[in-house]
Amino acid sequence: MKWQLPNIKEKTIPKNFSKWIYLLIFVISFLSYVFFIFIVHNDNDAVFSQFNLIIIFFIITPILFGLSVMGFLYSFFFYDKVDALIFNYYLKNMRINWQIWGQNSINLIDYHYITGIDNVSLKIMRIEGHSPTNPDKVIPISAIRETDSSALFYLFDKILLPMKSKLNMLPSMTILLNTNQEQEVINNALMSYSHLNELNIHQSNITFSNIIPSIDKINDWIDDDSIQNILLINLLFDTENHLQVTEYCCALLFSNDEEVLNQSSLKINLFRSINTNLHNLNKDLEYFLDAEQVQREKINQAWTLYLPSPALHNFKATLFDPNSRIKLEPNKFYQLEINLGKLDYSHAWL
């Protein structure tokens, strides 16, 4: 299924005949048949003395005649009406299925992250302290260079240990370990840390990658019913050299396991994302909003990452258009790259 629905218009339903037409047809057919009977049998009184013949000639036959006339009219008029009703029902059902597809999601049941700025999301939203403004600065995680113990253990303390209870209640999970560090070093450190802290992390469940995946990966998880529990670990840092982008580490725990969700106090829906380009942005954005992953009236904040200026302009125009039914306040629009320095596509996981 795709985000853009086929541009098919509903068929116009023909207006119905007046209900008096049907009565008139019946009355005319009945009177016509009575008149016919009187002409043919005006010299045979026996016809009217037999009760069975009266029922046949004056009730059943006129009704059948009237129905045949109605059926004749139906063949010219009602076929188009029924065809239009069935066609429009098909379009409506197609749209409902499309909305269900667009509203499919996976649940985030726990998450922890660390950047070079403590509680950066709270600062950006002005809930805590001052909003950072570092549009062209690479921000390292300075704390990992100052720690006396292992930098990796320090990071795991921040992003994995707080979700120990959640990790240990999962019967099994897929672990996606994505980092710019060497595989053997990271794997050994992670397994040692998990063993020391009794975390439900096993080597056989780990899939390692030197590339942090695109956030579009969420779409694959939503469509794959066989995956129920996923621990995503992104580690983008370097203790020796300066990276070209801001450092960050995060652990995100996803689940669509009903038993797990029933025990979890945190359930954040991550919905299907949309892939588009500048040429199709306005149209695709309308489709995206029409899917009603979140009702337009309930959208209360927006976050962006490296949108080109024309796309950013179009995006804002839609969000702040009074006719769009979105009640987003201008101070609830946040651009991550302005607050967190130089970023790349992988920072969308933040």
Short mmCIF file of C-alpha atoms in Angstrom, two decimals:
data_model
loop_
_atom_site.label_atom_id
_atom_site.label_comp_id
_atom_site.label_asym_id
_atom_site.label_seq_id
_atom_site.Cartn_x
_atom_site.Cartn_y
_atom_site.Cartn_z
CA MET A 1 0.00 0.00 0.00
CA LYS A 2 1.14 3.58 -0.69
CA TRP A 3 0.53 6.93 0.95
CA GLN A 4 -1.08 8.51 -2.10
CA LEU A 5 -4.59 7.25 -2.71
CA PRO A 6 -5.78 6.97 -6.34
CA ASN A 7 -7.63 10.12 -7.34
CA ILE A 8 -11.00 8.47 -7.98
CA LYS A 9 -14.17 10.48 -7.48
CA GLU A 10 -17.35 8.98 -6.11
CA LYS A 11 -20.16 8.33 -8.55
CA THR A 12 -23.20 10.56 -8.36
CA ILE A 13 -26.18 8.63 -7.02
CA PRO A 14 -29.30 9.17 -9.23
CA LYS A 15 -32.22 10.79 -7.49
CA ASN A 16 -34.98 8.40 -6.57
CA PHE A 17 -38.45 8.40 -8.09
CA SER A 18 -41.21 9.81 -5.97
CA LYS A 19 -42.81 7.12 -3.80
CA TRP A 20 -46.18 8.06 -5.34
CA ILE A 21 -44.97 6.78 -8.73
CA TYR A 22 -44.94 3.24 -7.38
CA LEU A 23 -48.45 3.57 -5.97
CA LEU A 24 -49.69 5.09 -9.21
CA ILE A 25 -48.18 2.20 -11.23
CA PHE A 26 -49.90 -0.33 -8.99
CA VAL A 27 -53.27 1.43 -9.09
CA ILE A 28 -53.16 1.83 -12.86
CA SER A 29 -52.17 -1.80 -13.37
CA PHE A 30 -54.91 -2.96 -11.00
CA LEU A 31 -57.66 -0.83 -12.60
CA SER A 32 -56.51 -1.82 -16.07
CA TYR A 33 -56.78 -5.48 -15.23
CA VAL A 34 -60.20 -5.06 -13.57
CA PHE A 35 -61.42 -3.22 -16.64
CA PHE A 36 -60.07 -6.02 -18.82
CA ILE A 37 -61.89 -8.65 -16.72
CA PHE A 38 -65.20 -6.79 -16.99
CA ILE A 39 -64.90 -6.53 -20.77
CA VAL A 40 -64.01 -10.19 -21.27
CA HIS A 41 -66.41 -11.70 -18.73
CA ASN A 42 -69.33 -9.25 -18.74
CA ASP A 43 -71.66 -12.07 -19.67
CA ASN A 44 -70.26 -14.64 -17.22
CA ASP A 45 -71.31 -13.99 -13.64
CA ALA A 46 -69.75 -17.25 -12.55
CA VAL A 47 -66.33 -15.65 -12.56
CA PHE A 48 -67.31 -13.45 -9.64
CA SER A 49 -69.02 -16.18 -7.73
CA GLN A 50 -65.89 -18.27 -7.38
CA PHE A 51 -63.68 -17.03 -4.54
CA ASN A 52 -60.47 -18.61 -5.86
CA LEU A 53 -60.81 -16.96 -9.24
CA ILE A 54 -61.44 -13.60 -7.57
CA ILE A 55 -58.14 -13.90 -5.64
CA ILE A 56 -56.24 -14.88 -8.78
CA PHE A 57 -57.75 -12.26 -11.11
CA PHE A 58 -58.14 -9.28 -8.79
CA ILE A 59 -55.22 -9.59 -6.32
CA ILE A 60 -52.33 -11.85 -7.30
CA THR A 61 -52.24 -11.11 -11.03
CA PRO A 62 -52.41 -7.29 -10.66
CA ILE A 63 -49.67 -7.36 -8.03
CA LEU A 64 -47.43 -9.44 -10.30
CA PHE A 65 -48.21 -7.11 -13.17
CA GLY A 66 -47.34 -4.07 -11.07
CA LEU A 67 -44.08 -5.67 -9.96
CA SER A 68 -43.15 -6.43 -13.55
CA VAL A 69 -43.68 -2.79 -14.48
CA MET A 70 -41.53 -1.70 -11.50
CA GLY A 71 -38.86 -4.20 -12.53
CA PHE A 72 -38.93 -2.75 -16.05
CA LEU A 73 -38.30 0.73 -14.60
CA TYR A 74 -35.59 -0.66 -12.29
CA SER A 75 -33.66 -2.10 -15.22
CA PHE A 76 -33.30 1.44 -16.62
CA PHE A 77 -32.90 3.46 -13.40
CA PHE A 78 -32.00 1.42 -10.33
CA TYR A 79 -29.11 -0.43 -11.95
CA ASP A 80 -27.21 2.86 -12.14
CA LYS A 81 -28.14 3.67 -8.56
CA VAL A 82 -27.04 0.29 -7.15
CA ASP A 83 -23.86 0.42 -9.23
CA ALA A 84 -23.05 3.88 -7.82
CA LEU A 85 -23.77 2.76 -4.24
CA ILE A 86 -21.51 -0.31 -4.57
CA PHE A 87 -18.74 1.71 -6.22
CA ASN A 88 -18.86 4.42 -3.53
CA TYR A 89 -18.86 1.77 -0.80
CA TYR A 90 -15.74 0.26 -2.35
CA LEU A 91 -14.02 3.68 -2.33
CA LYS A 92 -15.03 4.27 1.29
CA ASN A 93 -13.77 0.82 2.31
CA MET A 94 -10.50 1.40 0.45
CA ARG A 95 -9.98 4.65 2.35
CA ILE A 96 -10.72 2.97 5.70
CA ASN A 97 -8.14 0.25 4.96
CA TRP A 98 -5.67 2.94 3.88
CA GLN A 99 -6.18 4.80 7.16
CA ILE A 100 -5.67 1.60 9.16
CA TRP A 101 -2.43 1.00 7.22
CA GLY A 102 -1.30 4.60 7.86
CA GLN A 103 -2.13 4.37 11.57
CA ASN A 104 -0.17 1.17 12.19
CA SER A 105 2.55 1.74 14.75
CA ILE A 106 5.08 0.21 17.08
CA ASN A 107 5.21 1.13 20.76
CA LEU A 108 8.18 2.72 22.47
CA ILE A 109 8.10 1.43 26.06
CA ASP A 110 11.38 2.86 27.35
CA TYR A 111 14.19 5.12 26.18
CA HIS A 112 17.31 6.85 27.47
CA TYR A 113 19.83 9.05 25.70
CA ILE A 114 22.90 11.12 26.37
CA THR A 115 24.32 14.09 24.45
CA GLY A 116 26.85 16.77 25.24
CA ILE A 117 24.01 18.84 26.71
CA ASP A 118 22.18 17.43 29.73
CA ASN A 119 18.43 17.08 29.29
CA VAL A 120 18.66 18.74 25.90
CA SER A 121 14.99 18.12 25.02
CA LEU A 122 13.79 19.88 28.19
CA LYS A 123 16.08 22.81 27.46
CA ILE A 124 14.90 23.07 23.85
CA MET A 125 11.27 23.13 25.04
CA ARG A 126 12.23 25.72 27.69
CA ILE A 127 10.97 23.45 30.45
CA GLU A 128 14.37 23.39 32.12
CA GLY A 129 17.09 26.04 31.88
CA HIS A 130 17.84 27.94 28.68
CA SER A 131 17.41 26.67 25.16
CA PRO A 132 20.85 25.89 23.67
CA THR A 133 21.73 27.50 20.35
CA ASN A 134 24.66 25.87 18.57
CA PRO A 135 23.78 25.78 14.86
CA ASP A 136 27.30 25.17 13.50
CA LYS A 137 29.09 23.62 16.45
CA VAL A 138 30.10 19.99 16.92
CA ILE A 139 29.21 19.06 20.51
CA PRO A 140 31.16 16.15 22.03
CA ILE A 141 30.05 14.09 25.03
CA SER A 142 32.74 15.59 27.28
CA ALA A 143 31.87 13.41 30.28
CA ILE A 144 33.17 10.21 28.64
CA ARG A 145 36.60 11.81 28.29
CA GLU A 146 36.66 12.81 31.93
CA THR A 147 35.58 9.52 33.48
CA ASP A 148 38.19 7.37 35.25
CA SER A 149 36.42 4.13 34.34
CA SER A 150 35.53 2.72 30.94
CA ALA A 151 33.79 5.19 28.65
CA LEU A 152 31.54 2.41 27.40
CA PHE A 153 30.53 1.36 30.90
CA TYR A 154 29.74 5.00 31.65
CA LEU A 155 27.49 5.19 28.58
CA PHE A 156 25.78 1.90 29.41
CA ASP A 157 25.14 3.21 32.93
CA LYS A 158 23.29 6.13 31.38
CA ILE A 159 21.28 4.43 28.67
CA LEU A 160 20.89 0.73 29.59
CA LEU A 161 20.90 0.37 33.37
CA PRO A 162 17.82 2.60 33.90
CA MET A 163 15.74 0.22 31.76
CA LYS A 164 16.94 -2.95 33.49
CA SER A 165 13.48 -3.89 34.80
CA LYS A 166 11.93 -3.52 31.34
CA LEU A 167 14.70 -5.48 29.64
CA ASN A 168 14.44 -8.33 32.10
CA MET A 169 10.69 -8.74 31.77
CA LEU A 170 10.95 -9.43 28.02
CA PRO A 171 10.94 -13.13 27.10
CA SER A 172 13.13 -12.43 24.06
CA MET A 173 14.16 -9.49 21.91
CA THR A 174 16.09 -8.45 18.85
CA ILE A 175 19.07 -6.23 19.72
CA LEU A 176 20.33 -3.85 17.05
CA LEU A 177 23.73 -2.43 18.00
CA ASN A 178 24.77 0.42 15.71
CA THR A 179 27.98 2.34 16.25
CA ASN A 180 31.03 3.89 14.66
CA GLN A 181 33.23 1.90 17.08
CA GLU A 182 34.93 -1.46 16.45
CA GLN A 183 32.61 -4.44 16.69
CA GLU A 184 34.78 -6.64 18.92
CA VAL A 185 35.43 -3.87 21.45
CA ILE A 186 31.77 -2.90 21.68
CA ASN A 187 30.49 -6.49 21.83
CA ASN A 188 32.91 -7.49 24.57
CA ALA A 189 32.11 -4.41 26.62
CA LEU A 190 28.36 -4.86 26.21
CA MET A 191 28.42 -8.53 27.19
CA SER A 192 30.67 -7.87 30.19
CA TYR A 193 28.44 -5.04 31.35
CA SER A 194 25.28 -7.11 30.86
CA HIS A 195 26.77 -10.01 32.84
CA LEU A 196 27.88 -7.77 35.72
CA ASN A 197 24.51 -6.02 35.93
CA GLU A 198 22.33 -9.04 35.12
CA LEU A 199 20.76 -7.57 32.02
CA ASN A 200 18.70 -9.73 29.69
CA ILE A 201 21.10 -9.21 26.77
CA HIS A 202 22.55 -12.23 24.98
CA GLN A 203 25.19 -12.38 22.28
CA SER A 204 23.01 -14.54 20.03
CA ASN A 205 20.36 -11.79 19.84
CA ILE A 206 22.74 -8.99 18.81
CA THR A 207 22.96 -7.71 15.24
CA PHE A 208 25.92 -5.36 14.80
CA SER A 209 26.26 -2.56 12.27
CA ASN A 210 28.83 0.17 11.66
CA ILE A 211 26.07 2.26 10.10
CA ILE A 212 23.29 3.80 12.14
CA PRO A 213 20.10 3.00 10.20
CA SER A 214 17.63 5.50 8.87
CA ILE A 215 14.55 6.11 10.97
CA ASP A 216 12.60 4.61 8.06
CA LYS A 217 13.53 1.30 9.70
CA ILE A 218 10.44 1.79 11.84
CA ASN A 219 8.28 1.12 8.77
CA ASP A 220 9.92 -2.28 8.33
CA TRP A 221 9.23 -3.19 11.96
CA ILE A 222 5.60 -2.14 11.66
CA ASP A 223 5.13 -4.36 8.60
CA ASP A 224 6.98 -7.32 10.11
CA ASP A 225 4.56 -9.08 12.47
CA SER A 226 7.23 -11.58 13.53
CA ILE A 227 9.22 -8.90 15.39
CA GLN A 228 7.69 -8.06 18.77
CA ASN A 229 10.50 -6.72 20.98
CA ILE A 230 13.42 -4.62 19.74
CA LEU A 231 16.25 -2.91 21.60
CA LEU A 232 17.94 -0.31 19.42
CA ILE A 233 21.32 0.96 20.66
CA ASN A 234 22.96 3.83 18.77
CA LEU A 235 26.47 4.88 19.87
CA LEU A 236 27.97 7.77 17.96
CA PHE A 237 31.08 9.01 19.80
CA ASP A 238 34.88 8.97 19.79
CA THR A 239 37.14 9.36 22.82
CA GLU A 240 40.26 10.09 20.76
CA ASN A 241 39.25 12.12 17.71
CA HIS A 242 36.71 14.83 17.06
CA LEU A 243 33.79 13.73 14.91
CA GLN A 244 32.31 15.85 12.14
CA VAL A 245 28.92 15.76 13.87
CA THR A 246 27.56 16.08 17.39
CA GLU A 247 28.00 12.98 19.53
CA TYR A 248 25.05 11.14 21.02
CA CYS A 249 24.14 7.72 22.39
CA CYS A 250 20.68 6.31 22.91
CA ALA A 251 18.85 3.10 23.74
CA LEU A 252 15.26 2.71 22.54
CA LEU A 253 13.11 -0.24 23.59
CA PHE A 254 10.19 -1.09 21.29
CA SER A 255 7.46 -3.65 21.72
CA ASN A 256 4.17 -4.77 20.22
CA ASP A 257 3.81 -7.70 22.63
CA GLU A 258 0.40 -7.30 24.31
CA GLU A 259 1.55 -8.88 27.59
CA VAL A 260 4.54 -6.53 27.76
CA LEU A 261 2.41 -3.50 26.90
CA ASN A 262 -0.05 -4.35 29.67
CA GLN A 263 2.80 -4.18 32.19
CA SER A 264 4.34 -1.00 30.80
CA SER A 265 3.41 2.42 32.13
CA LEU A 266 5.04 4.14 29.12
CA LYS A 267 3.55 3.51 25.69
CA ILE A 268 4.49 5.97 22.94
CA ASN A 269 3.23 5.19 19.44
CA LEU A 270 5.80 5.52 16.69
CA PHE A 271 3.77 5.66 13.51
CA ARG A 272 4.55 4.87 9.93
CA SER A 273 6.67 7.61 8.34
CA ILE A 274 6.27 9.08 4.87
CA ASN A 275 8.94 9.41 2.20
CA THR A 276 8.51 12.40 -0.06
CA ASN A 277 10.39 15.12 -1.94
CA LEU A 278 10.08 18.85 -2.32
CA HIS A 279 7.96 18.57 -5.47
CA ASN A 280 5.35 16.33 -3.79
CA LEU A 281 5.66 17.65 -0.23
CA ASN A 282 2.43 19.66 -0.06
CA LYS A 283 0.29 16.89 -1.51
CA ASP A 284 1.95 14.14 0.53
CA LEU A 285 1.68 16.16 3.71
CA GLU A 286 -2.07 16.41 3.23
CA TYR A 287 -2.29 12.63 2.77
CA PHE A 288 -0.13 12.21 5.87
CA LEU A 289 -2.42 14.42 7.96
CA ASP A 290 -5.56 12.82 6.52
CA ALA A 291 -4.39 9.44 7.82
CA GLU A 292 -5.03 10.95 11.29
CA GLN A 293 -2.24 9.18 13.11
CA VAL A 294 -2.88 12.11 15.41
CA GLN A 295 -5.99 14.21 14.92
CA ARG A 296 -5.12 17.61 13.51
CA GLU A 297 -6.65 19.40 16.47
CA LYS A 298 -4.41 17.45 18.89
CA ILE A 299 -1.06 18.24 17.22
CA ASN A 300 0.65 20.45 19.81
CA GLN A 301 4.34 20.41 18.82
CA ALA A 302 6.55 19.72 15.82
CA TRP A 303 10.22 18.75 15.53
CA THR A 304 12.29 18.98 12.36
CA LEU A 305 15.77 17.96 11.34
CA TYR A 306 17.59 19.59 8.41
CA LEU A 307 14.61 20.44 6.26
CA PRO A 308 15.70 22.53 3.22
CA SER A 309 14.41 26.09 3.33
CA PRO A 310 11.64 25.60 0.72
CA ALA A 311 10.44 22.42 2.49
CA LEU A 312 10.58 24.16 5.87
CA HIS A 313 8.53 27.03 4.46
CA ASN A 314 5.88 24.68 3.04
CA PHE A 315 5.81 22.64 6.24
CA LYS A 316 5.23 25.71 8.39
CA ALA A 317 2.63 27.04 5.96
CA THR A 318 0.60 23.85 6.43
CA LEU A 319 1.02 23.67 10.20
CA PHE A 320 0.12 27.32 10.80
CA ASP A 321 -2.64 27.60 8.19
CA PRO A 322 -5.89 28.47 10.05
CA ASN A 323 -7.85 26.34 7.56
CA SER A 324 -5.79 23.21 8.31
CA ARG A 325 -7.52 22.78 11.72
CA ILE A 326 -4.09 22.41 13.36
CA LYS A 327 -3.79 24.48 16.55
CA LEU A 328 -0.01 24.49 16.82
CA GLU A 329 1.53 27.49 18.55
CA PRO A 330 4.60 29.02 16.83
CA ASN A 331 6.74 28.58 19.96
CA LYS A 332 6.08 24.81 19.85
CA PHE A 333 8.03 24.38 16.60
CA TYR A 334 11.54 23.06 17.22
CA GLN A 335 14.46 22.70 14.80
CA LEU A 336 16.91 20.21 16.27
CA GLU A 337 19.95 21.33 14.26
CA ILE A 338 19.70 24.88 15.64
CA ASN A 339 19.86 23.59 19.19
CA LEU A 340 22.25 20.66 18.90
CA GLY A 341 24.89 21.77 16.42
CA LYS A 342 26.00 19.80 13.39
CA LEU A 343 23.87 16.69 12.92
CA ASP A 344 23.30 13.96 10.34
CA TYR A 345 20.30 11.80 9.40
CA SER A 346 20.88 9.43 12.32
CA HIS A 347 20.11 12.14 14.88
CA ALA A 348 16.44 11.75 13.93
CA TRP A 349 16.37 8.92 16.51
CA LEU A 350 16.69 11.65 19.16
#
